[in-house]
Coordinates of C-alpha atoms in Angstrom, one line a residue:
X2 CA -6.8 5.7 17.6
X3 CA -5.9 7.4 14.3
X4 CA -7.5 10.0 13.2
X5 CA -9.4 9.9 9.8
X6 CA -8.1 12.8 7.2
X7 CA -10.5 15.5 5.0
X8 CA -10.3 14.2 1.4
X9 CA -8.6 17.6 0.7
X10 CA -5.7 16.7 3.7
X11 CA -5.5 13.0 1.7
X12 CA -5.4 15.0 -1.3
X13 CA -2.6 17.3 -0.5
X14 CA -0.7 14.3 0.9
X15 CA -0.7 12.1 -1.7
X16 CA 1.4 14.5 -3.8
X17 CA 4.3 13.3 -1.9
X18 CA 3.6 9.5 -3.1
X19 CA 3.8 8.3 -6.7
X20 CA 1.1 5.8 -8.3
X21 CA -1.3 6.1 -5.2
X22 CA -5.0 7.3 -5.6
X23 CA -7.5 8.3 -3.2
X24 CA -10.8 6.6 -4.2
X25 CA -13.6 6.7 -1.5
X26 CA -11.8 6.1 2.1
X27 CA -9.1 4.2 0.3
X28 CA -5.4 4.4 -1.5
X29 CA -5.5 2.4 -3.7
X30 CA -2.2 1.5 -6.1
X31 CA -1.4 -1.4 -8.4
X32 CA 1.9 -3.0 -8.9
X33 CA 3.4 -4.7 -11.6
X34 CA 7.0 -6.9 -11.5
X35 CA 9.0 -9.3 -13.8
X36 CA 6.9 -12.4 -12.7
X37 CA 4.9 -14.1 -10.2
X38 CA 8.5 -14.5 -7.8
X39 CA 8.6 -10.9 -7.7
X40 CA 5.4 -10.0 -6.9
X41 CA 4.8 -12.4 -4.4
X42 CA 8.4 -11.6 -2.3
X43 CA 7.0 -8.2 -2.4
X44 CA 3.9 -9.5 -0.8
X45 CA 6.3 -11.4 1.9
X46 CA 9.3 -9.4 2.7
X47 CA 6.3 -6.7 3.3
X48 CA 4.2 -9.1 5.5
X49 CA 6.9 -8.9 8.0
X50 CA 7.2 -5.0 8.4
X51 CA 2.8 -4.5 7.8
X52 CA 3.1 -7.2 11.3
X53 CA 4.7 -5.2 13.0
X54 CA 2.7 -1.9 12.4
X55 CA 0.0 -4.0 12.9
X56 CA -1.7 -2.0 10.1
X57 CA -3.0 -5.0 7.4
X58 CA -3.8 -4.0 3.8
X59 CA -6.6 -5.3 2.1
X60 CA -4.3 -6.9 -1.5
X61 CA -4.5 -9.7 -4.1
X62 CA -1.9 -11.2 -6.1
X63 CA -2.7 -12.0 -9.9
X64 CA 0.3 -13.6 -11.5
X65 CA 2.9 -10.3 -11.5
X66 CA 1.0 -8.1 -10.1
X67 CA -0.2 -6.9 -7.0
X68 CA -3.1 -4.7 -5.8
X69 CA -3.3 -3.0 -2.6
X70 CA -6.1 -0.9 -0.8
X71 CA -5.6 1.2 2.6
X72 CA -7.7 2.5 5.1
X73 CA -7.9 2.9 8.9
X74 CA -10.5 1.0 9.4
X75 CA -10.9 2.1 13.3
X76 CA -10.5 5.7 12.0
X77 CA -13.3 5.3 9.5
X78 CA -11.2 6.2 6.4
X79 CA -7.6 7.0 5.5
X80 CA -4.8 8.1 8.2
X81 CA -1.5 9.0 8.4
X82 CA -1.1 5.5 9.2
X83 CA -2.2 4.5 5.5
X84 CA 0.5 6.9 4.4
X85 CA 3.4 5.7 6.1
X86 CA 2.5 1.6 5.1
X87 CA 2.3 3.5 1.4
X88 CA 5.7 4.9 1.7
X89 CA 6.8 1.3 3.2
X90 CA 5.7 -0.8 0.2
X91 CA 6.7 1.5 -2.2
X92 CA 10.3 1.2 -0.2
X93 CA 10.3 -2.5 -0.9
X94 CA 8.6 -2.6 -4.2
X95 CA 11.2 -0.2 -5.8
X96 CA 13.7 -2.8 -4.3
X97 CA 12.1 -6.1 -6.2
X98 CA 11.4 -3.5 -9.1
X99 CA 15.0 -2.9 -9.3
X100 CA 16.1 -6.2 -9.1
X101 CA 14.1 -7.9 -11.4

């Protein structure tokens, strides 16, 4: 099992991501594309790599743009584990971004 970070620890670590903010036991970051393709290939290319972490973020889709909420959920809060599926969408979503 993970274990659950300080707020100050998920402070301090969220200087190393852009966009993300802590609020409660979550990150929490919206992201905006060119149009509903976008946004929703962001949503699938990164279905395949959230799988296989099995980590599952809590997200919604609204036409371009994409909300999405981590926490450990086992852990009680947010993890390194939560950091490292932030770093992954950002990965992808700089990629559709880009490309749009």
């Amino acid at each position: 099992m993970a274990t659950k970070m300080s707020a100050a620890e998920a402070d301090a670590k969220l200087e190393e991501l852009t966009g993300w903010k802590r609020k409660d036991e979550k990150l929490v970051k919206n992201y905006e594309f060119a149009d509903f393709v976008h946004a929703f290939g962001f949503m699938a290319t990164a279905a395949i790599a959230i799988e296989k972490m099995n980590h599952h973020p809590e997200w919604t889709n609204v036409y371009n743009k994409v909300s999405v909420e981590l926490s450990s959920h086992d852990a009680g809060g947010i993890t390194a584990r939560d950091f490292k599926l932030a770093a992954l969408l950002d990965s992808i979503a700089a990629k559709l971004q880009t490309a749009a």
